[in-house]
Every structure is written in structure tokens, then in C-alpha cells.
mmCIF file of N, CA and C in Angstrom:
data_model
loop_
_atom_site.group_PDB
_atom_site.id
_atom_site.type_symbol
_atom_site.label_atom_id
_atom_site.label_comp_id
_atom_site.label_asym_id
_atom_site.label_seq_id
_atom_site.Cartn_x
_atom_site.Cartn_y
_atom_site.Cartn_z
ATOM 1 N N UNK A 1 16.356 3.268 8.103
ATOM 2 C CA UNK A 1 15.579 3.173 9.404
ATOM 3 C C UNK A 1 14.756 1.379 9.150
ATOM 4 N N UNK A 2 15.303 0.562 10.379
ATOM 5 C CA UNK A 2 14.713 -0.677 10.501
ATOM 6 C C UNK A 2 13.306 -0.684 10.239
ATOM 7 N N UNK A 3 12.785 -1.829 10.061
ATOM 8 C CA UNK A 3 11.139 -2.089 9.922
ATOM 9 C C UNK A 3 10.650 -1.986 11.835
ATOM 10 N N UNK A 4 9.826 -1.666 11.482
ATOM 11 C CA UNK A 4 9.195 -1.905 13.374
ATOM 12 C C UNK A 4 8.157 -2.427 13.215
ATOM 13 N N UNK A 5 7.572 -3.203 14.174
ATOM 14 C CA UNK A 5 6.533 -4.345 14.297
ATOM 15 C C UNK A 5 5.701 -3.734 15.845
ATOM 16 N N UNK A 6 4.833 -3.024 15.810
ATOM 17 C CA UNK A 6 3.934 -2.581 16.933
ATOM 18 C C UNK A 6 3.318 -4.351 17.489
ATOM 19 N N UNK A 7 4.121 -4.687 18.029
ATOM 20 C CA UNK A 7 3.412 -5.937 19.083
ATOM 21 C C UNK A 7 2.364 -5.512 20.458
ATOM 22 N N UNK A 8 1.098 -6.141 19.897
ATOM 23 C CA UNK A 8 0.212 -6.114 21.330
ATOM 24 C C UNK A 8 -0.813 -7.010 21.482
ATOM 25 N N UNK A 9 -0.164 -8.431 20.865
ATOM 26 C CA UNK A 9 -0.977 -9.576 20.962
ATOM 27 C C UNK A 9 -0.834 -10.241 22.835
ATOM 28 N N UNK A 10 -1.710 -10.097 23.372
ATOM 29 C CA UNK A 10 -1.914 -10.450 24.677
ATOM 30 C C UNK A 10 -1.031 -11.802 25.092
ATOM 31 N N UNK A 11 -1.627 -12.329 24.166
ATOM 32 C CA UNK A 11 -1.098 -14.032 24.600
ATOM 33 C C UNK A 11 0.285 -14.132 24.556
ATOM 34 N N UNK A 12 1.098 -13.739 23.417
ATOM 35 C CA UNK A 12 2.252 -13.481 23.133
ATOM 36 C C UNK A 12 3.525 -12.704 23.817
ATOM 37 N N UNK A 13 2.455 -11.391 24.475
ATOM 38 C CA UNK A 13 3.674 -10.457 25.329
ATOM 39 C C UNK A 13 4.593 -11.601 26.224
ATOM 40 N N UNK A 14 3.731 -12.425 27.081
ATOM 41 C CA UNK A 14 4.424 -12.677 27.966
ATOM 42 C C UNK A 14 5.643 -13.761 27.873
ATOM 43 N N UNK A 15 5.670 -14.229 26.523
ATOM 44 C CA UNK A 15 7.010 -15.085 26.208
ATOM 45 C C UNK A 15 7.471 -14.336 24.899
ATOM 46 N N UNK A 16 7.845 -12.865 25.333
ATOM 47 C CA UNK A 16 8.343 -12.092 24.142
ATOM 48 C C UNK A 16 9.675 -12.320 24.382
ATOM 49 N N UNK A 17 10.601 -12.738 25.031
ATOM 50 C CA UNK A 17 12.088 -12.894 25.500
ATOM 51 C C UNK A 17 11.903 -14.236 24.577
ATOM 52 N N UNK A 18 11.050 -15.128 24.131
ATOM 53 C CA UNK A 18 11.308 -16.287 23.401
ATOM 54 C C UNK A 18 11.278 -16.134 22.092
ATOM 55 N N UNK A 19 10.372 -15.142 21.523
ATOM 56 C CA UNK A 19 10.553 -14.477 19.979
ATOM 57 C C UNK A 19 11.520 -13.743 19.656
ATOM 58 N N UNK A 20 12.090 -12.575 20.678
ATOM 59 C CA UNK A 20 12.678 -11.503 20.406
ATOM 60 C C UNK A 20 13.723 -12.068 19.737
ATOM 61 N N UNK A 21 14.554 -13.061 19.905
ATOM 62 C CA UNK A 21 15.814 -13.340 19.004
ATOM 63 C C UNK A 21 15.344 -13.719 17.354
ATOM 64 N N UNK A 22 13.449 -13.952 17.100
ATOM 65 C CA UNK A 22 13.875 -14.108 15.747
ATOM 66 C C UNK A 22 13.811 -12.713 14.815
ATOM 67 N N UNK A 23 12.791 -11.910 16.089
ATOM 68 C CA UNK A 23 13.052 -10.136 15.715
ATOM 69 C C UNK A 23 14.401 -9.710 14.885
ATOM 70 N N UNK A 24 14.860 -10.205 16.091
ATOM 71 C CA UNK A 24 16.837 -9.395 15.995
ATOM 72 C C UNK A 24 16.979 -10.072 14.860
ATOM 73 N N UNK A 25 16.974 -11.288 14.381
ATOM 74 C CA UNK A 25 17.747 -11.900 13.601
ATOM 75 C C UNK A 25 17.108 -11.540 12.201
ATOM 76 N N UNK A 26 16.041 -11.158 11.932
ATOM 77 C CA UNK A 26 15.398 -10.010 10.845
ATOM 78 C C UNK A 26 15.498 -8.814 10.593
ATOM 79 N N UNK A 27 16.252 -8.313 11.921
ATOM 80 C CA UNK A 27 16.524 -6.666 11.767
ATOM 81 C C UNK A 27 15.250 -6.122 12.611
ATOM 82 N N UNK A 28 14.202 -6.388 12.899
ATOM 83 C CA UNK A 28 13.174 -5.925 13.287
ATOM 84 C C UNK A 28 13.192 -5.205 14.451
ATOM 85 N N UNK A 29 12.870 -3.489 14.960
ATOM 86 C CA UNK A 29 12.826 -2.840 15.869
ATOM 87 C C UNK A 29 10.949 -3.211 16.492
ATOM 88 N N UNK A 30 10.927 -3.361 17.713
ATOM 89 C CA UNK A 30 9.726 -3.526 18.215
ATOM 90 C C UNK A 30 8.997 -2.264 19.047
ATOM 91 N N UNK A 31 8.071 -2.205 18.894
ATOM 92 C CA UNK A 31 7.264 -1.209 19.748
ATOM 93 C C UNK A 31 6.197 -2.656 20.660
ATOM 94 N N UNK A 32 6.418 -2.196 22.164
ATOM 95 C CA UNK A 32 5.720 -3.436 22.875
ATOM 96 C C UNK A 32 5.065 -2.264 23.948
ATOM 97 N N UNK A 33 3.671 -2.034 23.593
ATOM 98 C CA UNK A 33 3.006 -1.144 24.691
ATOM 99 C C UNK A 33 2.316 -2.243 26.159
ATOM 100 N N UNK A 34 2.047 -1.591 26.873
ATOM 101 C CA UNK A 34 1.433 -2.158 28.233
ATOM 102 C C UNK A 34 -0.086 -2.536 27.668
ATOM 103 N N UNK A 35 -0.181 -3.655 27.014
ATOM 104 C CA UNK A 35 -1.700 -4.295 26.612
ATOM 105 C C UNK A 35 -2.298 -4.832 27.955
ATOM 106 N N UNK A 36 -3.423 -4.479 28.499
ATOM 107 C CA UNK A 36 -4.469 -5.634 29.265
ATOM 108 C C UNK A 36 -4.874 -6.724 28.734
ATOM 109 N N UNK A 37 -5.583 -5.637 27.620
ATOM 110 C CA UNK A 37 -7.263 -6.872 26.856
ATOM 111 C C UNK A 37 -6.934 -6.604 25.263
ATOM 112 N N UNK A 38 -6.848 -5.436 24.781
ATOM 113 C CA UNK A 38 -6.761 -5.145 23.388
ATOM 114 C C UNK A 38 -6.757 -3.797 23.418
ATOM 115 N N UNK A 39 -5.525 -3.137 22.276
ATOM 116 C CA UNK A 39 -5.783 -1.856 22.065
ATOM 117 C C UNK A 39 -7.039 -1.268 21.475
ATOM 118 N N UNK A 40 -7.329 -0.049 22.154
ATOM 119 C CA UNK A 40 -8.660 0.478 21.218
ATOM 120 C C UNK A 40 -8.443 1.315 20.146
ATOM 121 N N UNK A 41 -9.072 2.130 19.489
ATOM 122 C CA UNK A 41 -9.177 3.126 18.228
ATOM 123 C C UNK A 41 -8.050 4.089 19.197
ATOM 124 N N UNK A 42 -8.459 4.946 19.993
ATOM 125 C CA UNK A 42 -7.493 5.814 20.247
ATOM 126 C C UNK A 42 -6.135 5.186 20.859
ATOM 127 N N UNK A 43 -5.846 4.123 21.488
ATOM 128 C CA UNK A 43 -4.741 3.812 21.984
ATOM 129 C C UNK A 43 -3.867 3.703 20.761
ATOM 130 N N UNK A 44 -4.513 2.982 19.547
ATOM 131 C CA UNK A 44 -3.719 2.573 18.568
ATOM 132 C C UNK A 44 -3.568 3.825 17.466
ATOM 133 N N UNK A 45 -4.134 4.760 17.553
ATOM 134 C CA UNK A 45 -3.993 6.163 16.717
ATOM 135 C C UNK A 45 -2.258 6.953 17.187
ATOM 136 N N UNK A 46 -2.205 6.808 18.604
ATOM 137 C CA UNK A 46 -1.111 7.263 19.211
ATOM 138 C C UNK A 46 0.108 6.718 18.545
ATOM 139 N N UNK A 47 0.203 5.613 18.100
ATOM 140 C CA UNK A 47 1.209 5.307 17.389
ATOM 141 C C UNK A 47 0.902 5.177 15.912
ATOM 142 N N UNK A 48 0.596 5.802 15.403
ATOM 143 C CA UNK A 48 0.190 6.135 13.984
ATOM 144 C C UNK A 48 1.279 6.604 13.345
ATOM 145 N N UNK A 49 1.753 5.860 11.845
ATOM 146 C CA UNK A 49 2.927 6.399 11.482
ATOM 147 C C UNK A 49 4.249 5.850 11.863
ATOM 148 N N UNK A 50 4.294 4.832 13.017
ATOM 149 C CA UNK A 50 5.392 4.592 13.783
ATOM 150 C C UNK A 50 5.719 3.202 13.385
ATOM 151 N N UNK A 51 5.084 2.452 12.697
ATOM 152 C CA UNK A 51 5.053 1.101 12.689
ATOM 153 C C UNK A 51 4.940 0.658 11.106
ATOM 154 N N UNK A 52 5.486 -0.262 11.025
ATOM 155 C CA UNK A 52 5.240 -1.041 9.203
ATOM 156 C C UNK A 52 4.248 -2.373 9.533
ATOM 157 N N UNK A 53 4.397 -3.271 10.644
ATOM 158 C CA UNK A 53 3.708 -4.256 10.779
ATOM 159 C C UNK A 53 3.287 -4.254 11.905
ATOM 160 N N UNK A 54 1.870 -4.857 12.260
ATOM 161 C CA UNK A 54 1.243 -5.529 13.769
ATOM 162 C C UNK A 54 1.323 -6.834 13.930
ATOM 163 N N UNK A 55 1.731 -7.332 14.787
ATOM 164 C CA UNK A 55 1.172 -8.695 15.365
ATOM 165 C C UNK A 55 0.053 -8.109 16.513
ATOM 166 N N UNK A 56 -1.236 -8.346 16.090
ATOM 167 C CA UNK A 56 -2.265 -8.031 17.116
ATOM 168 C C UNK A 56 -2.784 -9.107 18.111
ATOM 169 N N UNK A 57 -3.951 -9.148 18.911
ATOM 170 C CA UNK A 57 -4.981 -9.783 19.340
ATOM 171 C C UNK A 57 -6.231 -9.104 18.787
ATOM 172 N N UNK A 58 -6.982 -8.720 19.652
ATOM 173 C CA UNK A 58 -8.273 -8.516 19.334
ATOM 174 C C UNK A 58 -8.633 -6.800 19.193
ATOM 175 N N UNK A 59 -7.118 -6.157 18.913
ATOM 176 C CA UNK A 59 -7.187 -4.776 18.441
ATOM 177 C C UNK A 59 -8.207 -3.926 17.841
ATOM 178 N N UNK A 60 -8.499 -2.986 17.725
ATOM 179 C CA UNK A 60 -9.343 -2.208 17.252
ATOM 180 C C UNK A 60 -8.886 -1.304 15.881
ATOM 181 N N UNK A 61 -8.401 -2.373 14.945
ATOM 182 C CA UNK A 61 -8.090 -1.399 13.514
ATOM 183 C C UNK A 61 -9.370 -1.127 13.060
ATOM 184 N N UNK A 62 -9.584 0.025 13.179
ATOM 185 C CA UNK A 62 -10.677 0.687 12.505
ATOM 186 C C UNK A 62 -10.626 1.376 11.234
ATOM 187 N N UNK A 63 -11.160 1.363 10.280
ATOM 188 C CA UNK A 63 -10.934 2.466 9.247
ATOM 189 C C UNK A 63 -10.116 3.720 9.365
ATOM 190 N N UNK A 64 -10.477 4.389 10.635
ATOM 191 C CA UNK A 64 -9.589 5.550 10.964
ATOM 192 C C UNK A 64 -8.312 5.391 11.527
ATOM 193 N N UNK A 65 -8.171 4.076 12.011
ATOM 194 C CA UNK A 65 -6.563 3.757 12.419
ATOM 195 C C UNK A 65 -5.912 3.445 11.219
ATOM 196 N N UNK A 66 -6.551 2.669 10.048
ATOM 197 C CA UNK A 66 -5.523 1.932 9.317
ATOM 198 C C UNK A 66 -5.515 2.860 8.369
ATOM 199 N N UNK A 67 -6.340 3.977 7.866
ATOM 200 C CA UNK A 67 -5.799 5.097 7.237
ATOM 201 C C UNK A 67 -4.719 6.020 7.888
ATOM 202 N N UNK A 68 -4.717 6.463 9.195
ATOM 203 C CA UNK A 68 -3.863 7.085 9.757
ATOM 204 C C UNK A 68 -2.630 6.197 9.840
ATOM 205 N N UNK A 69 -2.306 5.048 9.742
ATOM 206 C CA UNK A 69 -1.352 4.442 9.963
ATOM 207 C C UNK A 69 -0.670 4.099 8.494
ATOM 208 N N UNK A 70 -1.128 4.303 7.442
ATOM 209 C CA UNK A 70 -1.003 4.280 6.154
ATOM 210 C C UNK A 70 -0.412 5.182 5.636
ATOM 211 N N UNK A 71 0.870 5.503 4.758
ATOM 212 C CA UNK A 71 0.885 4.151 3.865
ATOM 213 C C UNK A 71 2.044 3.664 4.373
ATOM 214 N N UNK A 72 2.814 4.054 5.782
ATOM 215 C CA UNK A 72 3.903 2.970 6.100
ATOM 216 C C UNK A 72 3.645 1.714 6.495
ATOM 217 N N UNK A 73 1.857 1.960 7.368
ATOM 218 C CA UNK A 73 1.961 0.322 7.767
ATOM 219 C C UNK A 73 1.837 -1.022 6.527
ATOM 220 N N UNK A 74 2.197 -1.924 6.300
ATOM 221 C CA UNK A 74 2.281 -2.732 5.346
ATOM 222 C C UNK A 74 1.647 -4.180 5.792
ATOM 223 N N UNK A 75 1.149 -4.802 6.932
ATOM 224 C CA UNK A 75 0.900 -6.099 7.346
ATOM 225 C C UNK A 75 0.155 -5.889 8.924
ATOM 226 N N UNK A 76 -0.934 -6.249 8.973
ATOM 227 C CA UNK A 76 -1.602 -6.788 10.371
ATOM 228 C C UNK A 76 -1.513 -8.327 10.007
ATOM 229 N N UNK A 77 -1.151 -8.929 11.695
ATOM 230 C CA UNK A 77 -1.305 -10.187 11.324
ATOM 231 C C UNK A 77 -1.756 -10.512 12.777
ATOM 232 N N UNK A 78 -2.847 -11.263 12.754
ATOM 233 C CA UNK A 78 -3.653 -11.543 14.120
ATOM 234 C C UNK A 78 -3.375 -12.732 14.591
ATOM 235 N N UNK A 79 -2.606 -12.623 15.871
ATOM 236 C CA UNK A 79 -2.612 -13.946 16.534
ATOM 237 C C UNK A 79 -3.946 -14.465 17.019
ATOM 238 N N UNK A 80 -4.280 -15.289 15.948
ATOM 239 C CA UNK A 80 -5.356 -16.065 16.143
ATOM 240 C C UNK A 80 -6.162 -16.262 14.969
ATOM 241 N N UNK A 81 -7.423 -16.160 14.934
ATOM 242 C CA UNK A 81 -8.186 -16.626 13.695
ATOM 243 C C UNK A 81 -9.311 -15.614 13.438
ATOM 244 N N UNK A 82 -10.294 -15.119 14.971
ATOM 245 C CA UNK A 82 -11.027 -14.178 14.011
ATOM 246 C C UNK A 82 -10.403 -12.925 14.007
ATOM 247 N N UNK A 83 -10.943 -12.077 12.843
ATOM 248 C CA UNK A 83 -10.650 -10.620 12.479
ATOM 249 C C UNK A 83 -11.599 -9.594 12.563
ATOM 250 N N UNK A 84 -12.936 -10.275 13.420
ATOM 251 C CA UNK A 84 -13.646 -8.985 13.302
ATOM 252 C C UNK A 84 -13.738 -7.749 13.658
ATOM 253 N N UNK A 85 -12.191 -7.393 14.530
ATOM 254 C CA UNK A 85 -12.002 -6.365 14.855
ATOM 255 C C UNK A 85 -11.336 -5.110 14.128
ATOM 256 N N UNK A 86 -10.801 -5.933 12.953
ATOM 257 C CA UNK A 86 -10.257 -5.368 11.908
ATOM 258 C C UNK A 86 -10.962 -4.915 10.499
ATOM 259 N N UNK A 87 -10.758 -3.339 10.010
ATOM 260 C CA UNK A 87 -11.599 -3.456 9.214
ATOM 261 C C UNK A 87 -10.804 -4.299 7.878
ATOM 262 N N UNK A 88 -11.260 -4.926 7.199
ATOM 263 C CA UNK A 88 -10.404 -6.044 6.396
ATOM 264 C C UNK A 88 -10.998 -4.979 4.920
ATOM 265 N N UNK A 89 -11.893 -4.451 4.673
ATOM 266 C CA UNK A 89 -11.920 -3.609 3.496
ATOM 267 C C UNK A 89 -11.222 -2.445 3.642
ATOM 268 N N UNK A 90 -10.909 -1.803 4.950
ATOM 269 C CA UNK A 90 -9.954 -0.603 4.596
ATOM 270 C C UNK A 90 -8.512 -1.384 4.652
ATOM 271 N N UNK A 91 -8.014 -2.265 4.976
ATOM 272 C CA UNK A 91 -6.871 -3.014 5.199
ATOM 273 C C UNK A 91 -6.816 -2.694 3.099
ATOM 274 N N UNK A 92 -7.672 -3.546 2.568
ATOM 275 C CA UNK A 92 -7.730 -3.730 0.920
ATOM 276 C C UNK A 92 -7.311 -2.252 0.151
ATOM 277 N N UNK A 93 -8.119 -1.430 0.786
ATOM 278 C CA UNK A 93 -8.090 -0.036 0.175
ATOM 279 C C UNK A 93 -6.862 0.329 0.189
ATOM 280 N N UNK A 94 -6.135 0.017 1.546
ATOM 281 C CA UNK A 94 -4.972 1.057 1.617
ATOM 282 C C UNK A 94 -3.750 -0.156 1.304
ATOM 283 N N UNK A 95 -4.217 -1.568 0.610
ATOM 284 C CA UNK A 95 -2.802 -2.346 0.197
ATOM 285 C C UNK A 95 -2.422 -2.868 1.811
ATOM 286 N N UNK A 96 -3.022 -3.169 2.537
ATOM 287 C CA UNK A 96 -2.190 -3.567 3.933
ATOM 288 C C UNK A 96 -2.824 -5.275 3.830
ATOM 289 N N UNK A 97 -1.458 -5.768 3.983
ATOM 290 C CA UNK A 97 -2.068 -7.560 4.140
ATOM 291 C C UNK A 97 -2.831 -7.935 5.564
ATOM 292 N N UNK A 98 -3.527 -8.583 5.444
ATOM 293 C CA UNK A 98 -4.279 -8.883 6.793
ATOM 294 C C UNK A 98 -4.287 -10.075 6.942
ATOM 295 N N UNK A 99 -3.203 -11.100 7.749
ATOM 296 C CA UNK A 99 -3.109 -12.376 7.915
ATOM 297 C C UNK A 99 -4.017 -12.652 9.193
ATOM 298 N N UNK A 100 -3.834 -13.799 9.540
ATOM 299 C CA UNK A 100 -4.349 -14.851 10.930
ATOM 300 C C UNK A 100 -3.750 -15.755 11.024
ATOM 301 N N UNK A 101 -3.525 -16.396 12.108
ATOM 302 C CA UNK A 101 -3.057 -17.768 12.448
ATOM 303 C C UNK A 101 -3.845 -18.649 12.999
ATOM 304 N N UNK A 102 -4.434 -19.621 12.035
ATOM 305 C CA UNK A 102 -5.048 -20.422 12.202
ATOM 306 C C UNK A 102 -4.391 -21.548 13.230
ATOM 307 N N UNK A 103 -5.184 -22.233 13.930
ATOM 308 C CA UNK A 103 -4.902 -23.379 15.100
ATOM 309 C C UNK A 103 -3.969 -22.730 15.868
ATOM 310 N N UNK A 104 -3.754 -20.878 16.170
ATOM 311 C CA UNK A 104 -2.925 -20.515 17.271
ATOM 312 C C UNK A 104 -3.090 -20.906 18.925
ATOM 313 N N UNK A 105 -4.210 -21.192 19.079
ATOM 314 C CA UNK A 105 -4.591 -21.728 20.344
ATOM 315 C C UNK A 105 -5.348 -23.237 20.790
ATOM 316 N N UNK A 106 -4.777 -24.397 19.358
ATOM 317 C CA UNK A 106 -5.256 -25.464 19.718
ATOM 318 C C UNK A 106 -3.648 -26.065 19.147
ATOM 319 N N UNK A 107 -2.716 -25.927 18.743
ATOM 320 C CA UNK A 107 -1.744 -26.882 18.299
ATOM 321 C C UNK A 107 -0.620 -26.291 19.126
ATOM 322 N N UNK A 108 -0.286 -26.949 20.089
ATOM 323 C CA UNK A 108 1.118 -26.666 20.924
ATOM 324 C C UNK A 108 2.321 -25.984 20.207
#
């Protein structure tokens, strides 16, 4: 089974074709839901157990979501810097790496 990424970062989605070759090069499958502003807890729970990593915006990765996605989920990468909507202590409990993208909106 190929590693799967849940891609929900709304500022990245319009440029998906630009990034898709990189995902293909590394052998990642993508799940790309229709996202308006962010995925709420119930939206994310629909995908629990289906992905190994996430590239998100301000999605609500609560402790409930993180527990439901473990043990398959290994990394959550925030497209941006603020991670207030991601339960960092739950990530730590379930050995999920939490990353962010400094200068995501300031460096072209």
C-alpha cells in the first residue's frame, strides 16, 4: 500500500497540479477533499484510518481526531505557522510529528 496524504490546505489546493509531480515522485497517493475554509472535527473523522500524513490549513485536529487517525497517521504538516487548531499534546501521546511552514505566506 502506498503512503497516503490528506491534503486540505486551502491555499495550496488551487496549485495542486504544480505540486502533484513531487507527490508522484515519492510514491504518495493523495486524498483531496473539497475544502472551503477548514475541515472541522466531524469532516476529518470521515477520513480516520485512511491516511499516513496530512498537509493542512486551520483544520481542527482535536484529540478525538488524532486518536481516531492513529496509529496510521505519522505526521501533520501545517501550511503556515500557527498550530492552535491542532492538539499538540495528543500528537505527542500518539507519536505523531507536528510540523509547520515558517514564512509560508511571506516568502514567494
